[in-house]
PDB file of C-alpha atoms in Angstrom:
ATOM      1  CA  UNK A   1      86.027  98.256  95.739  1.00 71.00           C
ATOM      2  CA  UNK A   2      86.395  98.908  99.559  1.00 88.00           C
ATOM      3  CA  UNK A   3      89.574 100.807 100.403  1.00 94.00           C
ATOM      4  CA  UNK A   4      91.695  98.567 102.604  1.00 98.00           C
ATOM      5  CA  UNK A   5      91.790  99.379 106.356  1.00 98.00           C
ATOM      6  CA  UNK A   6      94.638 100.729 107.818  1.00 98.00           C
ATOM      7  CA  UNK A   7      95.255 102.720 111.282  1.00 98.00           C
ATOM      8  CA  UNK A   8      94.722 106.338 111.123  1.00 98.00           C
ATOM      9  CA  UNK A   9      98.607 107.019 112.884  1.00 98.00           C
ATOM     10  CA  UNK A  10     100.933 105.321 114.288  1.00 98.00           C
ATOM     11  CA  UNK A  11     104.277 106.250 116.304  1.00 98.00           C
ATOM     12  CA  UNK A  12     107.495 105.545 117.752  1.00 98.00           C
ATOM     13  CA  UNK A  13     111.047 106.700 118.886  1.00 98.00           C
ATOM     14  CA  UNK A  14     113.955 106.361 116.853  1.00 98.00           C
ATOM     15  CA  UNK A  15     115.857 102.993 117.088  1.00 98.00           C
ATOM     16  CA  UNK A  16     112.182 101.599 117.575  1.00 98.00           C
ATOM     17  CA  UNK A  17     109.979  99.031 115.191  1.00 98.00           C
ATOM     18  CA  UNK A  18     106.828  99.815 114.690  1.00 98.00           C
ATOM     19  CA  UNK A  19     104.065  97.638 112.178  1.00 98.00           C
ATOM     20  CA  UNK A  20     101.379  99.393 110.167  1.00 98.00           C
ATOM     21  CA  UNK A  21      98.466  96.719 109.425  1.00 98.00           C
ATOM     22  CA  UNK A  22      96.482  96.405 106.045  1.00 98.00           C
ATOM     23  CA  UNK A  23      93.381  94.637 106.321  1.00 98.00           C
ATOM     24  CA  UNK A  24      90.925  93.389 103.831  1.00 98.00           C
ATOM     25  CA  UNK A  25      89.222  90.321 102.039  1.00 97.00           C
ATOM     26  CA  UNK A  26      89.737  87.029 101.016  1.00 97.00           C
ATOM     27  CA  UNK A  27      88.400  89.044  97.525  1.00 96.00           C
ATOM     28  CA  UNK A  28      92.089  91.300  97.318  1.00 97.00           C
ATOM     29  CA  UNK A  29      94.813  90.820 100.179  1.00 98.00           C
ATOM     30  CA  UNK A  30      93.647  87.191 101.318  1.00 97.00           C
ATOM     31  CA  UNK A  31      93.331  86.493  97.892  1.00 97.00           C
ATOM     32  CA  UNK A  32      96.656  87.009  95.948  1.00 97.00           C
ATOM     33  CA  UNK A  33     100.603  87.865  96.899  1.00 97.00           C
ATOM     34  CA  UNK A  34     100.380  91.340  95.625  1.00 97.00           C
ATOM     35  CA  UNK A  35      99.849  93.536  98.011  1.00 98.00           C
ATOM     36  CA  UNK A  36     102.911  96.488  97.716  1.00 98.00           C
ATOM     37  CA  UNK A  37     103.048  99.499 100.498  1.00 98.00           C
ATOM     38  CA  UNK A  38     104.408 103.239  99.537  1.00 98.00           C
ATOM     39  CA  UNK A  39     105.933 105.836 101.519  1.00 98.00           C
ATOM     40  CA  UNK A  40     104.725 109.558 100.940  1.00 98.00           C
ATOM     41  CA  UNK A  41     106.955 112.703 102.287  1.00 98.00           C
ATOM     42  CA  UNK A  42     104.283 115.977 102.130  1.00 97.00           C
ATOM     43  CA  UNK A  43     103.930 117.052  98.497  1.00 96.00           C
ATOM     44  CA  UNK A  44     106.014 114.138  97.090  1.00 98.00           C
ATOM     45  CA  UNK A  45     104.636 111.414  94.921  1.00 98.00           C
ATOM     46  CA  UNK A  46     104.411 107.964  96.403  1.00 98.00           C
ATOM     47  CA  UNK A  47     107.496 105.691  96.367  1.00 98.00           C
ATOM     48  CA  UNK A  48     107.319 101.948  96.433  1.00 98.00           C
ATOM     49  CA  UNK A  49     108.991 100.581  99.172  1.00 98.00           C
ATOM     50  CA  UNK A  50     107.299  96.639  99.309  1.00 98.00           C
ATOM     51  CA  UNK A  51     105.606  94.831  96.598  1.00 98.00           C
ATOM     52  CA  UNK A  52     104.627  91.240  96.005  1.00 97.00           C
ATOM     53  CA  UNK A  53     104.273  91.299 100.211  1.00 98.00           C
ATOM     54  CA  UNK A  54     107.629  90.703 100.944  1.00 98.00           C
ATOM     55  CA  UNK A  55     110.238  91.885  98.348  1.00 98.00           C
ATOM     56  CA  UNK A  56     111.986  95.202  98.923  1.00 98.00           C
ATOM     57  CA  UNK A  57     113.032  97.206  95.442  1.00 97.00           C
ATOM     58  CA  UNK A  58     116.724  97.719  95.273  1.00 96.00           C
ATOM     59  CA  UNK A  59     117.368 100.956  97.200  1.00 97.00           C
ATOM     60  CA  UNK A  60     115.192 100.595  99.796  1.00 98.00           C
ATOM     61  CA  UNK A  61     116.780  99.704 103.587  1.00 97.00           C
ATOM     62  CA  UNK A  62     116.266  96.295 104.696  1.00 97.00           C
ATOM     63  CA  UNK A  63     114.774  98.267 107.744  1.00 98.00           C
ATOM     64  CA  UNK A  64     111.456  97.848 105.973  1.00 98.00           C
ATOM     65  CA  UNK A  65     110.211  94.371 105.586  1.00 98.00           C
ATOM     66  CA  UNK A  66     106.452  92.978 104.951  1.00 98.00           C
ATOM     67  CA  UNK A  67     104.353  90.173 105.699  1.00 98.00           C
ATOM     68  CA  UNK A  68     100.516  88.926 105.315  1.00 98.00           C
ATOM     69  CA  UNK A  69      98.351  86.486 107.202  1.00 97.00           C
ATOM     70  CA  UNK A  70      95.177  85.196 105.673  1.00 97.00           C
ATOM     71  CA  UNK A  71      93.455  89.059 105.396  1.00 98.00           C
ATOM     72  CA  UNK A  72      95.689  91.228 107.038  1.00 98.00           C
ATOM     73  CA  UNK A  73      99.383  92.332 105.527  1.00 98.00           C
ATOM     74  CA  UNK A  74     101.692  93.925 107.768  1.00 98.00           C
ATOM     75  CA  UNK A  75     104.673  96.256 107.020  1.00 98.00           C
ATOM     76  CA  UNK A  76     107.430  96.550 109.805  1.00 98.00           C
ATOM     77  CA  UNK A  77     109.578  99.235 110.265  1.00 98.00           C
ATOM     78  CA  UNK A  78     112.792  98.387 112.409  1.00 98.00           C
ATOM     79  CA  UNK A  79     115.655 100.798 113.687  1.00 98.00           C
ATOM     80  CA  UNK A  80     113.372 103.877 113.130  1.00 98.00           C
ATOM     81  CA  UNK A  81     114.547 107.068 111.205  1.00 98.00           C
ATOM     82  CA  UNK A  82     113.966 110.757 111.247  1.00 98.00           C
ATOM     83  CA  UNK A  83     113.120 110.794 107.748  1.00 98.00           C
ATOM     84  CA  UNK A  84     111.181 107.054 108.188  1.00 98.00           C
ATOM     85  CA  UNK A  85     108.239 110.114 108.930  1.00 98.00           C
ATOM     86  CA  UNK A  86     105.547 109.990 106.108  1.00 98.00           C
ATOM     87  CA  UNK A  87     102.567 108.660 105.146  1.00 98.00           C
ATOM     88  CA  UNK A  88     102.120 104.675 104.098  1.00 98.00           C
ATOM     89  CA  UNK A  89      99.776 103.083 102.261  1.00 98.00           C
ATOM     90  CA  UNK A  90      99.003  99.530 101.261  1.00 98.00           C
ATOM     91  CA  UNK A  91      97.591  98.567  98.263  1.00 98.00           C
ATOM     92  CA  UNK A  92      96.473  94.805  96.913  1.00 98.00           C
ATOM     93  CA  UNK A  93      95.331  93.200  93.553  1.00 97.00           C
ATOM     94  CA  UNK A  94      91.314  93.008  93.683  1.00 97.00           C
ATOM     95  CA  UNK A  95      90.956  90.556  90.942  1.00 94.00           C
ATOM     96  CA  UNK A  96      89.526  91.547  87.071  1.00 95.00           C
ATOM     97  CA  UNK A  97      93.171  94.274  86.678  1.00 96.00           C
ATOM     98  CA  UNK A  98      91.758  96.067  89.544  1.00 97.00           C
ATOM     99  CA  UNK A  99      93.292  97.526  92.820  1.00 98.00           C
ATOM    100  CA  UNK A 100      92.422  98.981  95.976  1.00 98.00           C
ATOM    101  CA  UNK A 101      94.520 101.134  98.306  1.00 98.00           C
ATOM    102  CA  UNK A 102      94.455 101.342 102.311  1.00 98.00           C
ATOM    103  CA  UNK A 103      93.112 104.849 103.809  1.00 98.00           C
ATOM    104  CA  UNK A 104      96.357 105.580 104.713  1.00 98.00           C
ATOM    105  CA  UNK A 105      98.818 105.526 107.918  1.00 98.00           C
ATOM    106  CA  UNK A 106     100.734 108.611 109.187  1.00 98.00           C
ATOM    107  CA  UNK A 107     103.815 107.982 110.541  1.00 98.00           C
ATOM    108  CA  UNK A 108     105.433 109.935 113.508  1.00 98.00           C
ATOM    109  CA  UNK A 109     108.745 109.624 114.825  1.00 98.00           C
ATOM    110  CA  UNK A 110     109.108 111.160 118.420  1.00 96.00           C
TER     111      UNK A 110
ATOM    112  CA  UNK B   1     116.256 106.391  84.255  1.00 96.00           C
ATOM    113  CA  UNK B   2     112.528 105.811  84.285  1.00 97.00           C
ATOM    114  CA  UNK B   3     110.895 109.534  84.369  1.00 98.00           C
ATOM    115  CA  UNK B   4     106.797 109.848  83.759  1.00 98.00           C
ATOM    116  CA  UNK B   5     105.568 113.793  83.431  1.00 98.00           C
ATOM    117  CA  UNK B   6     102.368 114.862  84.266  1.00 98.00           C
ATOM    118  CA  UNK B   7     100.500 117.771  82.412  1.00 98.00           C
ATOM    119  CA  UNK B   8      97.204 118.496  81.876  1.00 98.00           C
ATOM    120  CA  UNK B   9      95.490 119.347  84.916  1.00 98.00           C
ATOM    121  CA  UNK B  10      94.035 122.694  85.995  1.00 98.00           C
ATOM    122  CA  UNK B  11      90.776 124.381  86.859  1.00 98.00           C
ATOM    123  CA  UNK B  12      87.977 123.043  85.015  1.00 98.00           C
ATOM    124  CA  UNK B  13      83.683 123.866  85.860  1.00 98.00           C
ATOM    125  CA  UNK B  14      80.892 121.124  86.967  1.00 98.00           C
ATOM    126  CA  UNK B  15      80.692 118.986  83.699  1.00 98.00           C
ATOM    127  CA  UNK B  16      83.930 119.613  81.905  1.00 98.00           C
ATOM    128  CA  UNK B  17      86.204 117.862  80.656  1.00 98.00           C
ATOM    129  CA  UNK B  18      90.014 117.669  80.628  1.00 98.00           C
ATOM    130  CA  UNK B  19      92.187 115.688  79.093  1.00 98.00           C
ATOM    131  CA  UNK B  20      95.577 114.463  81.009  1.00 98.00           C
ATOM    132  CA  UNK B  21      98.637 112.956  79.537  1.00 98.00           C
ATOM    133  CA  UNK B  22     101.926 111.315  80.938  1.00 98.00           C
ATOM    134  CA  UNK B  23     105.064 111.667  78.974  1.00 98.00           C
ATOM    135  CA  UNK B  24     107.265 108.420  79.732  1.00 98.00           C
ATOM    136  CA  UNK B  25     110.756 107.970  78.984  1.00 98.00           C
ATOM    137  CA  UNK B  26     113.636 105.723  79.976  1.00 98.00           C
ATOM    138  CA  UNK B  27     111.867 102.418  79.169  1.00 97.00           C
ATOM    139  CA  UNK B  28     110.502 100.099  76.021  1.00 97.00           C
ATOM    140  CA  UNK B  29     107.020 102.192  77.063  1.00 97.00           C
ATOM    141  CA  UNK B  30     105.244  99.881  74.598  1.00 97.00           C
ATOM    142  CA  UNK B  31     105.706  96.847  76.691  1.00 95.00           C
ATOM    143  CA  UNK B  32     103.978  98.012  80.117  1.00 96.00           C
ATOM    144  CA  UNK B  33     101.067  98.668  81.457  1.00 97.00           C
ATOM    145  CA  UNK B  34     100.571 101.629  82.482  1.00 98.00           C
ATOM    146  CA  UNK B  35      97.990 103.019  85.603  1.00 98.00           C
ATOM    147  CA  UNK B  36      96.429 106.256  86.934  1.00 98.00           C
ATOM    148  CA  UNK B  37      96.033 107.136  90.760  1.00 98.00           C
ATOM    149  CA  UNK B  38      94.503 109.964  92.196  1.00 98.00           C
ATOM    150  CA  UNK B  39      94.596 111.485  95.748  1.00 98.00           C
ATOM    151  CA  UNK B  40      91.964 114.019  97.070  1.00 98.00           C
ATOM    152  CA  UNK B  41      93.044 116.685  98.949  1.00 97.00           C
ATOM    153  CA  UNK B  42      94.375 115.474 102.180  1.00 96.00           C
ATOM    154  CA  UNK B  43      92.880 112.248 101.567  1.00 97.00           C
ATOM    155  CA  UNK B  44      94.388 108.671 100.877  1.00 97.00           C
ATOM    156  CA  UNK B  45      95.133 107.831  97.591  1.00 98.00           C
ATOM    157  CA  UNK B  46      92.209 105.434  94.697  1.00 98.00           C
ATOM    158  CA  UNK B  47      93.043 103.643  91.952  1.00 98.00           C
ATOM    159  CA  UNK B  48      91.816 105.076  88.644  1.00 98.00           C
ATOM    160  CA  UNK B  49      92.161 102.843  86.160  1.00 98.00           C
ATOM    161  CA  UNK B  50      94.988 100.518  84.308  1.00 98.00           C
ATOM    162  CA  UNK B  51      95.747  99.804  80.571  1.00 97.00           C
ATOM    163  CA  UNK B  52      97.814  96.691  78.695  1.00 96.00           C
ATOM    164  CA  UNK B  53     100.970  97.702  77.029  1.00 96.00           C
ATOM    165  CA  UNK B  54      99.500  97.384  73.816  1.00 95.00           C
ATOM    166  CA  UNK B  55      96.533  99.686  74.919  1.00 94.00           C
ATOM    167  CA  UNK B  56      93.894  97.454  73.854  1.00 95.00           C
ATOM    168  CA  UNK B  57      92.289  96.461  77.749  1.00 96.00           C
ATOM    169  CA  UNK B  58      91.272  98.706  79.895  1.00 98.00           C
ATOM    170  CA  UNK B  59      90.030  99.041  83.055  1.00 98.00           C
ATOM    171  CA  UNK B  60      88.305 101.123  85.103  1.00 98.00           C
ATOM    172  CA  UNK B  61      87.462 101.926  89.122  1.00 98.00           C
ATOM    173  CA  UNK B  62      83.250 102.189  89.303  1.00 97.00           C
ATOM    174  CA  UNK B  63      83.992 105.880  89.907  1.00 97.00           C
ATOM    175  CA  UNK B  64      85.548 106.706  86.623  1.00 98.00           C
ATOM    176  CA  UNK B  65      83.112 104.063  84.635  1.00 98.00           C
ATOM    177  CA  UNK B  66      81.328 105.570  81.557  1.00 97.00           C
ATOM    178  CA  UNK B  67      83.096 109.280  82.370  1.00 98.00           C
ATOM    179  CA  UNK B  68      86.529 108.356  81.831  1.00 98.00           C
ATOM    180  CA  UNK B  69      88.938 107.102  79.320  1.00 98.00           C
ATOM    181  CA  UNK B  70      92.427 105.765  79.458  1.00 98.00           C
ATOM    182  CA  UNK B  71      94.621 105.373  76.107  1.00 98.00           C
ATOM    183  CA  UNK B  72      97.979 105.199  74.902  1.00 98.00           C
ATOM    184  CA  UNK B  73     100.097 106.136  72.185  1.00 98.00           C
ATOM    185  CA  UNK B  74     103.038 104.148  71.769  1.00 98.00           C
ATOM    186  CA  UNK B  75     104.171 106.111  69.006  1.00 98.00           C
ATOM    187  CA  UNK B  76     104.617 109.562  71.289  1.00 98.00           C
ATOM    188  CA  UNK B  77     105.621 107.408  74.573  1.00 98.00           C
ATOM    189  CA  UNK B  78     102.491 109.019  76.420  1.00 98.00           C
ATOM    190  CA  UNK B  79      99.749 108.095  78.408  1.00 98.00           C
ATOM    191  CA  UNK B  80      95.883 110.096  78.506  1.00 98.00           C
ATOM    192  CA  UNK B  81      92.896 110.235  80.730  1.00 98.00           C
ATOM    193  CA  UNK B  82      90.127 111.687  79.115  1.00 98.00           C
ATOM    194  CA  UNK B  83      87.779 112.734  81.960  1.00 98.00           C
ATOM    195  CA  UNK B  84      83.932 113.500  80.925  1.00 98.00           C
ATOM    196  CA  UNK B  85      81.542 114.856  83.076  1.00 98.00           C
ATOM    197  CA  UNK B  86      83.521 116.023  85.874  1.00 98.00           C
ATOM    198  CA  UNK B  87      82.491 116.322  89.240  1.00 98.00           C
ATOM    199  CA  UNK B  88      83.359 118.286  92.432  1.00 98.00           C
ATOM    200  CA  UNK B  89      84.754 114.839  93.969  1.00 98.00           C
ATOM    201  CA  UNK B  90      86.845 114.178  91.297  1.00 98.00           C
ATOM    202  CA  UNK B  91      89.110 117.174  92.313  1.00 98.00           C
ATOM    203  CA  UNK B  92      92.703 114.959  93.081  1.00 98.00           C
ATOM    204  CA  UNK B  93      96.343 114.984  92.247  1.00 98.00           C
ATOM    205  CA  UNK B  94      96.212 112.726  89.125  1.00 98.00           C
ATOM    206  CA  UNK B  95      99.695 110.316  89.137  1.00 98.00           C
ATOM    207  CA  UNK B  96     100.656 108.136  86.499  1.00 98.00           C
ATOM    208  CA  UNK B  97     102.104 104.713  87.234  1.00 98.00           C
ATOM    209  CA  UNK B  98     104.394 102.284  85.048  1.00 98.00           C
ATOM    210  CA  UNK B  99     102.979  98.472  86.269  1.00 97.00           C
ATOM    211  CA  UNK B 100     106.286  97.280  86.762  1.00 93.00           C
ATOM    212  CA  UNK B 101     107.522  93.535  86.808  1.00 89.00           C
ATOM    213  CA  UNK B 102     105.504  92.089  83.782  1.00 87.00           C
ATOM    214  CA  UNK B 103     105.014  92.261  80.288  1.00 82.00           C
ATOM    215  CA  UNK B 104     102.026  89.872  80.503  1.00 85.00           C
ATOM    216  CA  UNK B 105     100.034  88.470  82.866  1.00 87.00           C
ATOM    217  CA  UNK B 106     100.780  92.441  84.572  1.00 91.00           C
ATOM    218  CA  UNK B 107      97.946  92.206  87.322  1.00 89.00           C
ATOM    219  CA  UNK B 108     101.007  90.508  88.791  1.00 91.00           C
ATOM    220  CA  UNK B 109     103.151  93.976  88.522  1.00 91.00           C
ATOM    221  CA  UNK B 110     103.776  96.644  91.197  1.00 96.00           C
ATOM    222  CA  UNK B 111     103.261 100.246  90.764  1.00 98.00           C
ATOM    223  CA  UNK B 112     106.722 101.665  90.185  1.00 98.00           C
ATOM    224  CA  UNK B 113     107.607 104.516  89.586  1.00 98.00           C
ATOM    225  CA  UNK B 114     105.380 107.460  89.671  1.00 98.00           C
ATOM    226  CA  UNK B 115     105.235 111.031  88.220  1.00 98.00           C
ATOM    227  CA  UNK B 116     104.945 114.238  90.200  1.00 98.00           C
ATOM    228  CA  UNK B 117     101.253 114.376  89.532  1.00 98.00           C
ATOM    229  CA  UNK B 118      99.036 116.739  87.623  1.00 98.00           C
ATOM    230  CA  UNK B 119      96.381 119.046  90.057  1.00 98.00           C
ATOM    231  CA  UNK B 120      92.665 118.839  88.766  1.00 98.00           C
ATOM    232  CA  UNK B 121      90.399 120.946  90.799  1.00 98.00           C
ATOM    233  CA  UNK B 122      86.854 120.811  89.726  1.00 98.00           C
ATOM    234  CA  UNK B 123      84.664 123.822  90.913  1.00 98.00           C
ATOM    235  CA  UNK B 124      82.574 126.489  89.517  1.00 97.00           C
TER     236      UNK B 124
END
């Protein structure tokens, strides 16, 4: 149960896209299509903002879209926001009802 | 609306135990799995472990193996983790999850929505 590898930060200007990579195994993300990324403001519970790699929960602004390649999802912000500034994680199905997260990606819009 | 509530948490020495719980309401609470997550301070967040809507499968990260417990009541609409033999790394927010999406075959579900979280800070 290896927490998924994500970069420490990441940045850009509004207007801007920027991607935040997940990395892991053929074992979790290379294994299934159910790897789902959350936004976190300081002292607020996660919100779901991808799951099943792709889909986007009603609510959220087609500004955030996701994608995965063999080990390796992606989630792509586009036309970056003030309030786009939080933390992200990914998280994937390990197999057995289990589930690892990523480490974690701070967001900062310049 | 979907709402999950959090109590439970608090200070609590070396070897302790506390008990959580997660009041759900807004949804058929009976018919979802349900999940705990917990995030150290300033750290990313870990899955904790996951229950069927039914309650009868469980499962568990290897950290909270043997020293925790996750269980339902459908009658009260809540969820509990019983945590045994606490330890100084097991000091985290505490969220609970509704598995969202399935009614079976739920390792398919997303996490969605959360509660506020519940502090446990283990320290003598």
């Amino acid at each position: 149960q290896s927490a998924l590898t994500q970069p420490r930060s990441v940045s850009g200007s509004p207007g801007q896209s920027v991607t935040i990579s997940c990395t892991g195994t053929s074992s979790d993300v290379g294994g299934y299509n159910y790897v789902s990324w959350f936004q976190q403001h300081p002292g607020e519970a996660p919100k779901l903002m991808i799951y099943d790699v792709s889909q986007r929960p009603s609510g959220v602004p087609d500004r955030f879209s996701g994608s995965k390649s063999d080990n390796t999802a992606s989630l792509t912000i586009s036309g970056l926001q003030a309030e786009d500034e939080a933390d992200y994680y990914c998280c994937s199905y390990a197999g057995t009802y289990t589930w690892v997260f990523g480490g974690g990606t701070k967001l900062t819009v310049l | 609306e979907v709402q999950l509530l959090e109590s439970g948490g608090g200070l609590v020495q070396p070897g302790g135990s506390l008990r959580l719980s997660c009041a759900a309401s807004g949804f058929i609470f009976s018919g979802y799995a349900m999940t705990w997550v917990r995030q150290a301070p300033g750290k990313g967040l870990e899955w904790v472990s996951s229950l069927s809507g039914g309650g009868g499968n469980t499962f568990y990260a290897d950290s909270a193996k043997g020293r925790f417990a996750i269980s339902r009541d459908n009658s009260k609409n809540t969820l509990y983790l019983q945590m045994n033999s606490l330890r100084a790394e097991d000091t985290a927010v505490y969220y609970c999850a509704k598995v969202s999406g399935y009614t079976s075959g739920w390792h398919r579900g997303w996490f969605d929505p959360w509660g506020q979280g519940t502090r446990v800070t283990v320290s003598s």
